[in-house]
Coordinates of N, CA and C in Angstrom, one line a residue:
Chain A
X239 N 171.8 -7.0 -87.5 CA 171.4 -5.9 -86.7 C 170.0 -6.2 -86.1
X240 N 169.9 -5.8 -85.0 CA 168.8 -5.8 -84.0 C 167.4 -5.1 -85.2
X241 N 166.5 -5.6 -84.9 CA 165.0 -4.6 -85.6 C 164.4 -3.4 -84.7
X242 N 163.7 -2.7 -85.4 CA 162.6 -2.1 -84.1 C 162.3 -2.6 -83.1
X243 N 162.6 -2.4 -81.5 CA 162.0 -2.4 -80.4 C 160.6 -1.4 -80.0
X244 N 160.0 -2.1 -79.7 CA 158.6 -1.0 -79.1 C 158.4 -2.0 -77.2
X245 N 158.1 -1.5 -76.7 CA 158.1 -1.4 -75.5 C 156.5 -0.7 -75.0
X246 N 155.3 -1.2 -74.6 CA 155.3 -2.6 -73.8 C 154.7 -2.9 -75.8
X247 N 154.2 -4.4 -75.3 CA 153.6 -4.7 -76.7 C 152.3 -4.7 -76.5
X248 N 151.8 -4.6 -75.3 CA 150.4 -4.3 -74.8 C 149.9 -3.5 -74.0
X249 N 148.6 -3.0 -73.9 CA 148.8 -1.9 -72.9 C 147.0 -1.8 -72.3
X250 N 146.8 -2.0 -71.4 CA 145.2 -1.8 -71.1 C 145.4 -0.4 -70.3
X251 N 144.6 1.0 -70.7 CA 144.6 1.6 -69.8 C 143.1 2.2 -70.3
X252 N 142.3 3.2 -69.0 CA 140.9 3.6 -69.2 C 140.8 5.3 -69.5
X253 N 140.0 5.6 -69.6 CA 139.4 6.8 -70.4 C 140.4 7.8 -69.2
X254 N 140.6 8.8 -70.0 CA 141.5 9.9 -69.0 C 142.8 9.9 -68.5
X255 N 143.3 8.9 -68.4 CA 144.5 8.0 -68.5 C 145.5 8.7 -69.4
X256 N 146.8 9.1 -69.1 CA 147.7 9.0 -70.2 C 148.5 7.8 -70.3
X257 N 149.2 7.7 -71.4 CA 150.4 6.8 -71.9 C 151.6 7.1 -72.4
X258 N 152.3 6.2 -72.5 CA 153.9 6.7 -72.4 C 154.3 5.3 -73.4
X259 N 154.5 5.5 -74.6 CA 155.0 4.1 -75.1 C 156.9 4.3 -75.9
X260 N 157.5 3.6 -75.8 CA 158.6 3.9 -76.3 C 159.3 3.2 -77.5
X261 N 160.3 3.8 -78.2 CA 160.7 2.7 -79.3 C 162.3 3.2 -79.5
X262 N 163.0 2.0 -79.3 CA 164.1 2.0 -80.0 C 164.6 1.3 -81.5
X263 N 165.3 2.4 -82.0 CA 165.2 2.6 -83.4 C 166.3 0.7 -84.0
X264 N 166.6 0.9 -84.8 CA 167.4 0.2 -85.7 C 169.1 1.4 -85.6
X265 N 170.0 0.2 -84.9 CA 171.1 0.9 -84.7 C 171.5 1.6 -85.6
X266 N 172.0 3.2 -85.9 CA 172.7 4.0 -86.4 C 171.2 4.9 -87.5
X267 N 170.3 4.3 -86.8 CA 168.8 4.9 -88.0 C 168.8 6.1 -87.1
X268 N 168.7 7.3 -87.8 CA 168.5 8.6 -86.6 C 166.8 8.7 -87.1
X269 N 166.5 8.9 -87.8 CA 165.1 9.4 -88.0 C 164.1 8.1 -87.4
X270 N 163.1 8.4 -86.6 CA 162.1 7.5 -86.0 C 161.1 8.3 -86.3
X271 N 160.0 7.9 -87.1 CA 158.3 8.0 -87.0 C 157.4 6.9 -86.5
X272 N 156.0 7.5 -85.9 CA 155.0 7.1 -85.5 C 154.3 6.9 -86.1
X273 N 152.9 5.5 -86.0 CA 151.9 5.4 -86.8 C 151.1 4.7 -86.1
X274 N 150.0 5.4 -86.2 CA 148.6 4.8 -85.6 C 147.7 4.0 -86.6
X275 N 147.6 2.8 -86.2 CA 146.8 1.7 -87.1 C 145.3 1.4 -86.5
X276 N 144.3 1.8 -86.7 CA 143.1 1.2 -86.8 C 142.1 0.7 -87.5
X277 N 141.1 0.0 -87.4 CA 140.3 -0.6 -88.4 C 139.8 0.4 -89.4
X278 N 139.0 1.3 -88.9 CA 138.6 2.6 -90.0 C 139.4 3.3 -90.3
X279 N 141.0 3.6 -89.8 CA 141.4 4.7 -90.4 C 142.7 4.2 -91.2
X280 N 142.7 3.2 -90.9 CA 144.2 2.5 -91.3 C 145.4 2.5 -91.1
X281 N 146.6 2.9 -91.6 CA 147.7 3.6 -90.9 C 147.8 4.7 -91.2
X282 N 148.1 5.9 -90.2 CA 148.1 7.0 -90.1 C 149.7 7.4 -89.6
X283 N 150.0 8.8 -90.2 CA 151.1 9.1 -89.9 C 151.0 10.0 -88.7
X284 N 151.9 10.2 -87.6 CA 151.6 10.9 -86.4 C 152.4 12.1 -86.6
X285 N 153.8 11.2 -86.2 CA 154.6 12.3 -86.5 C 156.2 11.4 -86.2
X286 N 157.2 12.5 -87.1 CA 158.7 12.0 -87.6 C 159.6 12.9 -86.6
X287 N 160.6 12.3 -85.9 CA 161.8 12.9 -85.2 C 163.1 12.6 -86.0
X288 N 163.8 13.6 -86.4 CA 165.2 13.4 -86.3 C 166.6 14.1 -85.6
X289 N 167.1 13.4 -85.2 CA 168.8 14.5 -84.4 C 167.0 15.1 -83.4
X290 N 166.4 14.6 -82.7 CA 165.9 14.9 -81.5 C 164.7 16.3 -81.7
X291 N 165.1 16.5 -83.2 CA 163.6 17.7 -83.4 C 163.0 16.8 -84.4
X292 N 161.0 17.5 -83.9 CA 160.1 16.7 -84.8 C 160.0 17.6 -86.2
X293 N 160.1 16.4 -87.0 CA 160.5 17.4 -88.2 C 159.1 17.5 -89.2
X294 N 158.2 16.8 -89.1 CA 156.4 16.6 -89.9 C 155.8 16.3 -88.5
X295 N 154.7 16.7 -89.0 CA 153.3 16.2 -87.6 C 151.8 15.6 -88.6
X296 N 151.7 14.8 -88.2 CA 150.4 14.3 -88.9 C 149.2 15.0 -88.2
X297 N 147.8 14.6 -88.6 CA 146.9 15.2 -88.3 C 146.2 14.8 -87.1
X298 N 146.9 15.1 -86.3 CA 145.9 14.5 -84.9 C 146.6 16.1 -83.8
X299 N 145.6 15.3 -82.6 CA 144.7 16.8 -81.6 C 146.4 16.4 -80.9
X300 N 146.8 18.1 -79.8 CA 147.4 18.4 -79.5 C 147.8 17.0 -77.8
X301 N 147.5 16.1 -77.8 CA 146.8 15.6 -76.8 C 147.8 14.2 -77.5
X302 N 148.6 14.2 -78.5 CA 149.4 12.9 -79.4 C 150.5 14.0 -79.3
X303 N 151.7 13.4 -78.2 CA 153.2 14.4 -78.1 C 154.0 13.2 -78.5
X304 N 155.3 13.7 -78.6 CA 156.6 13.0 -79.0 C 158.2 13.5 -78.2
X305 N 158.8 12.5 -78.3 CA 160.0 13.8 -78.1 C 161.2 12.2 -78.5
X306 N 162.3 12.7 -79.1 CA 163.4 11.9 -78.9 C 164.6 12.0 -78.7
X307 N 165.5 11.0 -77.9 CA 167.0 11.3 -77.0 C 167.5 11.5 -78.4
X308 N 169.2 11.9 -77.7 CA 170.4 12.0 -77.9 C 170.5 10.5 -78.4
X309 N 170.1 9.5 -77.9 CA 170.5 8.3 -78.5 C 169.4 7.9 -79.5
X310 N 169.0 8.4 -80.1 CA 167.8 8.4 -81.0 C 166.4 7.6 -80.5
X311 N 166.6 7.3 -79.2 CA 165.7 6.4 -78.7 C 164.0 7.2 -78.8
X312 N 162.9 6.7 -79.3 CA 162.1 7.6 -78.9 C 161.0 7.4 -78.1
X313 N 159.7 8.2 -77.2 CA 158.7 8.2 -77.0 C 157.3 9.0 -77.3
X314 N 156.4 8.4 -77.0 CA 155.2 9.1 -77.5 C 153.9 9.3 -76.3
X315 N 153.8 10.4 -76.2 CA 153.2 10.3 -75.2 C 151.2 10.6 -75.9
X316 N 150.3 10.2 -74.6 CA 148.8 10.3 -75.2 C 148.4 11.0 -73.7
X317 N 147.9 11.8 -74.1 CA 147.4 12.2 -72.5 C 145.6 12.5 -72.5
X318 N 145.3 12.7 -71.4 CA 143.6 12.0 -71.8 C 143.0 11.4 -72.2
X319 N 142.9 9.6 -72.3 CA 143.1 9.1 -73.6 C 141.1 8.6 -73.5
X320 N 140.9 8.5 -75.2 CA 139.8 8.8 -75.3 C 139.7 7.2 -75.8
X321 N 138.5 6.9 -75.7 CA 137.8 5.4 -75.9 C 139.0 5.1 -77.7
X322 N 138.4 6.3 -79.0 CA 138.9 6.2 -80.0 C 140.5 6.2 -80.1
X323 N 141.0 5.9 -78.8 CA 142.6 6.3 -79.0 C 142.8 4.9 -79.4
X324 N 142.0 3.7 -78.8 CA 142.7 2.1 -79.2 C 143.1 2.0 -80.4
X325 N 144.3 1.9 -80.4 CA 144.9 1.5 -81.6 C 146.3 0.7 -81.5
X326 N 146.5 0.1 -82.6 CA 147.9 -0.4 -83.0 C 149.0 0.8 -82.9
X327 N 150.1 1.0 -82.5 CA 150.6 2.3 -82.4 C 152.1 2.1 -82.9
X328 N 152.7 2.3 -84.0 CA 153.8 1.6 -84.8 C 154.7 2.6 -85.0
X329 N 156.4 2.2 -84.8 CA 157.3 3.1 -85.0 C 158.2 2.7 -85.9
X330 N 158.6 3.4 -86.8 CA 159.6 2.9 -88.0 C 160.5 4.2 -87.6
X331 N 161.8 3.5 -88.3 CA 162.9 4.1 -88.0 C 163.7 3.7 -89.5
X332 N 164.8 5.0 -89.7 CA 164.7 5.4 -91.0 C 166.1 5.1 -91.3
X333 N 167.2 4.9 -92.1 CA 168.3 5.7 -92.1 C 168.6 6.7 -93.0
X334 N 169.4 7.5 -92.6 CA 169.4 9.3 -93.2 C 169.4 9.1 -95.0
X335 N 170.3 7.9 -95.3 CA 170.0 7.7 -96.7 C 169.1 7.4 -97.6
X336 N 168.1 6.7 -97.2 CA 166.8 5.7 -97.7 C 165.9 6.7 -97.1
X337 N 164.9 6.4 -98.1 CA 163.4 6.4 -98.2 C 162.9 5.2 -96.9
X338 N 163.4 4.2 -97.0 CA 162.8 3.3 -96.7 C 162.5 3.2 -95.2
X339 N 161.4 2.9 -94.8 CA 161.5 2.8 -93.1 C 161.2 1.2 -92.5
X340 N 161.7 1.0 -91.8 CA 161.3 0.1 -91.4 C 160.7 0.2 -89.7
X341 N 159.6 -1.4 -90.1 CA 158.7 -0.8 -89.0 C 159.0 -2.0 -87.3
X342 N 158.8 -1.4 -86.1 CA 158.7 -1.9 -85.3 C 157.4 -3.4 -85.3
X343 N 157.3 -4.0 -83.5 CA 156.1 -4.8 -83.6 C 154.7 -4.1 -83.3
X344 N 155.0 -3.0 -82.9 CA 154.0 -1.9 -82.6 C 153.4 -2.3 -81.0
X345 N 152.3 -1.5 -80.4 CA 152.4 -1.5 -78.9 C 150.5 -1.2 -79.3
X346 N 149.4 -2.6 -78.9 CA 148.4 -2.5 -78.8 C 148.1 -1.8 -77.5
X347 N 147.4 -0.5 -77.9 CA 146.9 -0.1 -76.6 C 145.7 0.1 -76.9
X348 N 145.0 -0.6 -75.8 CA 143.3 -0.7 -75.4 C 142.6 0.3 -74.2
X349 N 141.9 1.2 -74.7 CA 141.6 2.1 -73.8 C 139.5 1.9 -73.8
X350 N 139.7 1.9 -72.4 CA 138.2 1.3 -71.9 C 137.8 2.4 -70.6
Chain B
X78 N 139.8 12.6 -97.8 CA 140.4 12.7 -99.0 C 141.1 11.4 -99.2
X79 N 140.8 10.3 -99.5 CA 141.8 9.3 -99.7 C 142.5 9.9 -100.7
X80 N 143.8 9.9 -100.7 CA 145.2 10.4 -101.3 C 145.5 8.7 -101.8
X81 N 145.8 7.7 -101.5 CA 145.6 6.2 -101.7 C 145.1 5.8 -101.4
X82 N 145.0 4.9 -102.8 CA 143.6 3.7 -102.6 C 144.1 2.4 -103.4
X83 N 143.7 1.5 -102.3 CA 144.2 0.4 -102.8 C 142.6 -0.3 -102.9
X84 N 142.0 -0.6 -104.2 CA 140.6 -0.6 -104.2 C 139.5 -1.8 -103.8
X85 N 141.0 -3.2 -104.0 CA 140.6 -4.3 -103.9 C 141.0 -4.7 -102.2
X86 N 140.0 -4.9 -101.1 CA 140.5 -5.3 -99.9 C 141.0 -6.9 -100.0
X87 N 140.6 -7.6 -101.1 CA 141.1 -8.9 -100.7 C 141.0 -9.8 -102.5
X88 N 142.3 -10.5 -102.3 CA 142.3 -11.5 -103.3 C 143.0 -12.6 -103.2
X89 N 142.3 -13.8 -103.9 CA 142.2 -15.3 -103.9 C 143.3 -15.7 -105.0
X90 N 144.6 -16.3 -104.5 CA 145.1 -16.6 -105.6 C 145.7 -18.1 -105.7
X91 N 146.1 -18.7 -106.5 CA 146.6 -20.4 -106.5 C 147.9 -20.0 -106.3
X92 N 148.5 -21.0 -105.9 CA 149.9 -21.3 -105.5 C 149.9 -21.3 -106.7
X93 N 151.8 -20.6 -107.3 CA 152.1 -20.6 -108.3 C 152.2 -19.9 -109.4
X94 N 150.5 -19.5 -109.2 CA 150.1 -18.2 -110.2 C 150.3 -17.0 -109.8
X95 N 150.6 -16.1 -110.5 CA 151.0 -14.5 -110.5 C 150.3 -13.7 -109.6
X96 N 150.1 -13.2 -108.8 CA 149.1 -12.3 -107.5 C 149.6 -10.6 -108.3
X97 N 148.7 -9.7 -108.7 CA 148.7 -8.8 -108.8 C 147.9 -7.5 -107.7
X98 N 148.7 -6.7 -107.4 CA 148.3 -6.2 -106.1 C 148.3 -4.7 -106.7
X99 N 147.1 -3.6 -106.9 CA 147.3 -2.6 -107.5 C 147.1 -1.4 -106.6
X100 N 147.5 -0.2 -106.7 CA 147.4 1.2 -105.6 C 147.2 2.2 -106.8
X101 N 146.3 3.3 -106.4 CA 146.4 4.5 -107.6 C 146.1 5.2 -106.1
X102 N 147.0 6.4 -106.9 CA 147.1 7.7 -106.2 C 146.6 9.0 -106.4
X103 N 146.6 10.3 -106.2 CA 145.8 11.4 -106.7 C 146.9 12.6 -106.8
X104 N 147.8 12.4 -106.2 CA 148.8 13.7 -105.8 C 150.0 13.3 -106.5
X105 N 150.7 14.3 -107.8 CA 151.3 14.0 -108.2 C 152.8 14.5 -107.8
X106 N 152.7 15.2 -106.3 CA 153.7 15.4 -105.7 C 154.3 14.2 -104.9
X107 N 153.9 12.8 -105.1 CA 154.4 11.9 -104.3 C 155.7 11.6 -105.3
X108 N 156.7 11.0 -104.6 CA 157.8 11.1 -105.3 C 158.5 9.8 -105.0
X109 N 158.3 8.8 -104.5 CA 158.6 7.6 -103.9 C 157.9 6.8 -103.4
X110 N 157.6 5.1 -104.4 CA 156.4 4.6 -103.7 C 157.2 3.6 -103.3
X111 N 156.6 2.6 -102.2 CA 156.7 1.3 -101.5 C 155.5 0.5 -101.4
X112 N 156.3 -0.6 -101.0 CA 154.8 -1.9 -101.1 C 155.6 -2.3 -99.5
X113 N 154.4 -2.7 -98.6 CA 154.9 -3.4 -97.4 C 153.9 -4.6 -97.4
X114 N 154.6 -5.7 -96.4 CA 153.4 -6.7 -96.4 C 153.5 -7.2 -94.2
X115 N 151.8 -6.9 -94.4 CA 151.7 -7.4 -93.0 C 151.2 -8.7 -92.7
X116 N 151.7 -9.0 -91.5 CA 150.8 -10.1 -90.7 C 150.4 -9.6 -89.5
X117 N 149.1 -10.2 -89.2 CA 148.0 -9.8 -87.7 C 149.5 -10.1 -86.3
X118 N 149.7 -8.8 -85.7 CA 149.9 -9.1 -84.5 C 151.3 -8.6 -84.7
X119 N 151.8 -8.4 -86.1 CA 153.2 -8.1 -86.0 C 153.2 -6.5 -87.0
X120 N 154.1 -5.3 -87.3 CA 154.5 -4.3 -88.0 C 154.8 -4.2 -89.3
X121 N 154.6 -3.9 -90.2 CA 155.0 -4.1 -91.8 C 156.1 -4.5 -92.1
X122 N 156.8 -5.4 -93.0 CA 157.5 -4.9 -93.0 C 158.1 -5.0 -94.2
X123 N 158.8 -4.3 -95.0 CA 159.2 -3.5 -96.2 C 159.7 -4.8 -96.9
X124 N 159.1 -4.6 -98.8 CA 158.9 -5.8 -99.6 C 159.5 -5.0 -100.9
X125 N 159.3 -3.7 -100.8 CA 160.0 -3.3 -102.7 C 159.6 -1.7 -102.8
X126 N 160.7 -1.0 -103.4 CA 160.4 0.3 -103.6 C 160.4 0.8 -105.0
X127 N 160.1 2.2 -105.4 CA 160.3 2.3 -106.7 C 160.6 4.1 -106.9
X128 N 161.1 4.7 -107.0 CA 161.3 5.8 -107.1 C 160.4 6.6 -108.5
X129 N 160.3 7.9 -108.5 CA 159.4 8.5 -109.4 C 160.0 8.6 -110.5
X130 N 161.5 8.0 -110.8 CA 162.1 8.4 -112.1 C 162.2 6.9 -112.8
X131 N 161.3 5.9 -112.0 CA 161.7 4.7 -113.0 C 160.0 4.3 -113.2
X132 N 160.0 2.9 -114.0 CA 158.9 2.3 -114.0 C 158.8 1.1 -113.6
X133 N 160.0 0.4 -113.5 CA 159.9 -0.5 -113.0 C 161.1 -1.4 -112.0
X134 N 160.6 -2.0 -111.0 CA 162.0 -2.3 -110.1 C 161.6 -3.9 -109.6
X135 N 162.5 -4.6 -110.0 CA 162.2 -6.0 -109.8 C 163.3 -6.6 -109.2
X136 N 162.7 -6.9 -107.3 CA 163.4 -8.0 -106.7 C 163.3 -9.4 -106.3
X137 N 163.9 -10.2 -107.0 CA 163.4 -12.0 -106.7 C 162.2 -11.8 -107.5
X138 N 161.0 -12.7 -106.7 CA 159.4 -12.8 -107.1 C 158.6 -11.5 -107.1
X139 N 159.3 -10.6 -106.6 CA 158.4 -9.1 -106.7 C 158.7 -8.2 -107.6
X140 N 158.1 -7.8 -108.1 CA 158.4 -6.8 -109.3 C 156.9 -5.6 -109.1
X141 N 157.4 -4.4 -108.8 CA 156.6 -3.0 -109.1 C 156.8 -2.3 -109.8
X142 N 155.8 -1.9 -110.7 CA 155.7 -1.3 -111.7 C 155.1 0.1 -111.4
X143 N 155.1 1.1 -112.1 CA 155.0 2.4 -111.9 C 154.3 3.1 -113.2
X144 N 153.8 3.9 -113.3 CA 152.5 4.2 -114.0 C 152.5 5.8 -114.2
X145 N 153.1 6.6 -114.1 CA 153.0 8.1 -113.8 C 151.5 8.8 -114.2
X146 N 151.8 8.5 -115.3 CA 150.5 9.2 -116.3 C 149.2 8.4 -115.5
X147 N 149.3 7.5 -115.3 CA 148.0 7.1 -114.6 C 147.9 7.0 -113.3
X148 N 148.7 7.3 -112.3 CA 149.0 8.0 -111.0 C 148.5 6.1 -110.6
X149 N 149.0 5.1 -111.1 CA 149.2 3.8 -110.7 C 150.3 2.9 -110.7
X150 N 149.9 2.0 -109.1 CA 151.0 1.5 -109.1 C 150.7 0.1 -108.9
X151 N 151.4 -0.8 -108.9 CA 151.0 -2.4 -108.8 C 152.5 -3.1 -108.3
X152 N 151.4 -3.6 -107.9 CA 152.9 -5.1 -107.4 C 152.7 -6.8 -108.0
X153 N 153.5 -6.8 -108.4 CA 153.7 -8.8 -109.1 C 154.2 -9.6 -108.4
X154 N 153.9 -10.9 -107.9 CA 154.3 -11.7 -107.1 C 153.9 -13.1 -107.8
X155 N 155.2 -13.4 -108.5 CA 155.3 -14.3 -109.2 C 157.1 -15.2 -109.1
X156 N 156.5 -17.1 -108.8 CA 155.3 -17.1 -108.3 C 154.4 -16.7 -107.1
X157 N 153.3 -17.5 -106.9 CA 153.1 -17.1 -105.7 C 153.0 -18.4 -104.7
X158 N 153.1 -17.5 -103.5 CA 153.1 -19.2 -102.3 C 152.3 -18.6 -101.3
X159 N 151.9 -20.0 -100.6 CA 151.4 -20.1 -99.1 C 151.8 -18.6 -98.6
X160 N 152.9 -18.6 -98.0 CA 153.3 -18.0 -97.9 C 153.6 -16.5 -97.6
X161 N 153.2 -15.9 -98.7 CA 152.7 -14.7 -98.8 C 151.6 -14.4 -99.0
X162 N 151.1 -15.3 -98.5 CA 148.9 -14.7 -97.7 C 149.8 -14.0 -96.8
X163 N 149.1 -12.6 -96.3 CA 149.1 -11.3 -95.8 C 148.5 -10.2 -95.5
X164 N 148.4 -9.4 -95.5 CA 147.9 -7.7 -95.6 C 148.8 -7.1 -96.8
X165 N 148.5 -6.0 -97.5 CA 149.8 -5.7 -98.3 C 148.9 -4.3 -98.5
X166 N 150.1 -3.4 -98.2 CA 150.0 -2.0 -98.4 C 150.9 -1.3 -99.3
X167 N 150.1 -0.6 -100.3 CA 151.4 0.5 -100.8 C 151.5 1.5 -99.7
X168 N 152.4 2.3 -99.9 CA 152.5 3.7 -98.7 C 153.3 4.8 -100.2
X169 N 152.9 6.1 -99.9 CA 153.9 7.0 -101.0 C 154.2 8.2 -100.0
X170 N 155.1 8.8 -101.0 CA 156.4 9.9 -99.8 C 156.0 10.7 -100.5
X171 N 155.9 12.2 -99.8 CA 155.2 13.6 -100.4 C 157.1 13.8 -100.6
X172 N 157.0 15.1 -101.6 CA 158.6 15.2 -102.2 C 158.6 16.2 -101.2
X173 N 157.6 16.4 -100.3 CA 158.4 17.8 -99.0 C 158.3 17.1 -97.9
X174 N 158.9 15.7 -97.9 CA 159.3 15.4 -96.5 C 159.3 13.8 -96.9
X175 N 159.5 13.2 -95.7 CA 159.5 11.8 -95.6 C 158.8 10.9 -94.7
X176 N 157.4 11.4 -94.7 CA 155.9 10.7 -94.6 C 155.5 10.0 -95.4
X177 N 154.9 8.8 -94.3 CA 154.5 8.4 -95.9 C 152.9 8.2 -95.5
X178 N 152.3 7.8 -96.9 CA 150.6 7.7 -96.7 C 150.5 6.5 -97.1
X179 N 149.8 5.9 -96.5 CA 149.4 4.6 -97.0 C 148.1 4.1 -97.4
X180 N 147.9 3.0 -98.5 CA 146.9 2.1 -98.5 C 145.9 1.5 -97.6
X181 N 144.2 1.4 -97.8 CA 144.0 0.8 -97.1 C 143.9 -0.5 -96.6
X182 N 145.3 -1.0 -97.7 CA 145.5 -2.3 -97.5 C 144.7 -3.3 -98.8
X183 N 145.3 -4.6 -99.3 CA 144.6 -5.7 -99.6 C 145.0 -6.8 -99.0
X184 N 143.9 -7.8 -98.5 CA 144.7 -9.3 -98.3 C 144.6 -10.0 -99.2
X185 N 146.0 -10.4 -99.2 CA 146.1 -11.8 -100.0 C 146.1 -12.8 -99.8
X186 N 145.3 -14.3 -100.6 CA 145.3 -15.3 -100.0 C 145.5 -16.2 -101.0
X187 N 147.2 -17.0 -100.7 CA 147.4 -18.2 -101.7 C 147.1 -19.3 -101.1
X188 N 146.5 -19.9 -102.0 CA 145.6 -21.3 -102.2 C 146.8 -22.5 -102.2
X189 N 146.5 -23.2 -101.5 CA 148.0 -24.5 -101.8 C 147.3 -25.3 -102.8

């Protein structure tokens, strides 16, 4: 079976700027979460989609959105994005039976 | 509030010999732990789990141990190789959902 796809794997964009990163899951995984990795904060949990509603939201400003298809595919969107937004940005994808997630290559976005 | 803590950011070990990798937690609502192991540039990815009803779960060279009463957990990597120099995070699941929190990480580094 194919792994996590994340889409781009890099991303330069500047202050105020939104972004749009996407991830497709692990075939037949319906559950996909997000994680934000940085040096001080570590990995952080954003937030979890399954069957296309978000089902947990981690602790971040209203300005970190999500939404995922019918085909479990998902995106994340950032809008205004602030110098602190650079981060590693990581999607694991679940299957409905396991605990276990597994994680994409994640999508460095660099905001300047 | 670090919820986990993984205390040691880094450890030196010989090829061969046993790497012990330890996480203590604070919330005794966590109900499912895991160990992931990273490399720079790439997504975690999943090394061993352990559920809240056991103490111990051993696959191949890894073995996690579970601690309830002492809200600690650890990982054995025996032996150990090149190899598994990495990042290594525990992550644990709150029993009201399936988030997980993670470690701030230790690197490991086997010695040839």
């Amino acid at each position: 079976k194919a792994g996590v796809t994340q889409t781009p794997r890099y991303l330069i964009k500047t202050r105020g700027q939104q972004v749009t990163l996407s991830c497709s899951p692990i075939s037949g995984h319906r559950s996909v979460s997000w994680y934000q990795q940085t040096p001080g904060q570590g990995l952080q949990f954003l937030f979890e989609y399954f069957s296309e509603t978000q089902r947990n939201k981690g602790n971040f400003p209203g300005r970190f959105s999500g939404r995922q298809f019918s085909n479990s595919r998902s995106e994340m969107n950032v809008s205004t994005l602030e110098l602190g937004d650079s981060a590693l940005y990581l999607c694991a994808s679940r299957p409905s039976s396991l605990y276990e997630q597994f994680f994409g290559p994640g999508t460095r976005l660099t905001v300047l | 509030d670090q919820q986990v803590k993984q205390n040691s950011p880094s450890l030196s070990v010989q090829e061969g010999r046993i790497s012990i990798l330890n996480c203590d937690y604070t919330n005794s609502m966590f109900d499912y732990f895991l160990w992931y192991k990273k490399y720079p540039a790439e997504g975690p990815t999943f090394l061993i789990s352990i559920s809240s009803i056991k103490d111990k779960n051993e696959d191949g060279r890894f073995t996690v141990f579970l601690n309830k009463s002492a809200k600690h957990l650890s990982l054995h990597i025996v032996p150990s190789q090149p190899g598994d120099s990495a990042v290594y995070f525990c992550a644990v699941k709150n029993n009201a959902g399936n988030m997980l929190t993670f470690g701030g990480g230790t690197r490991l580094m086997v010695k040839p």
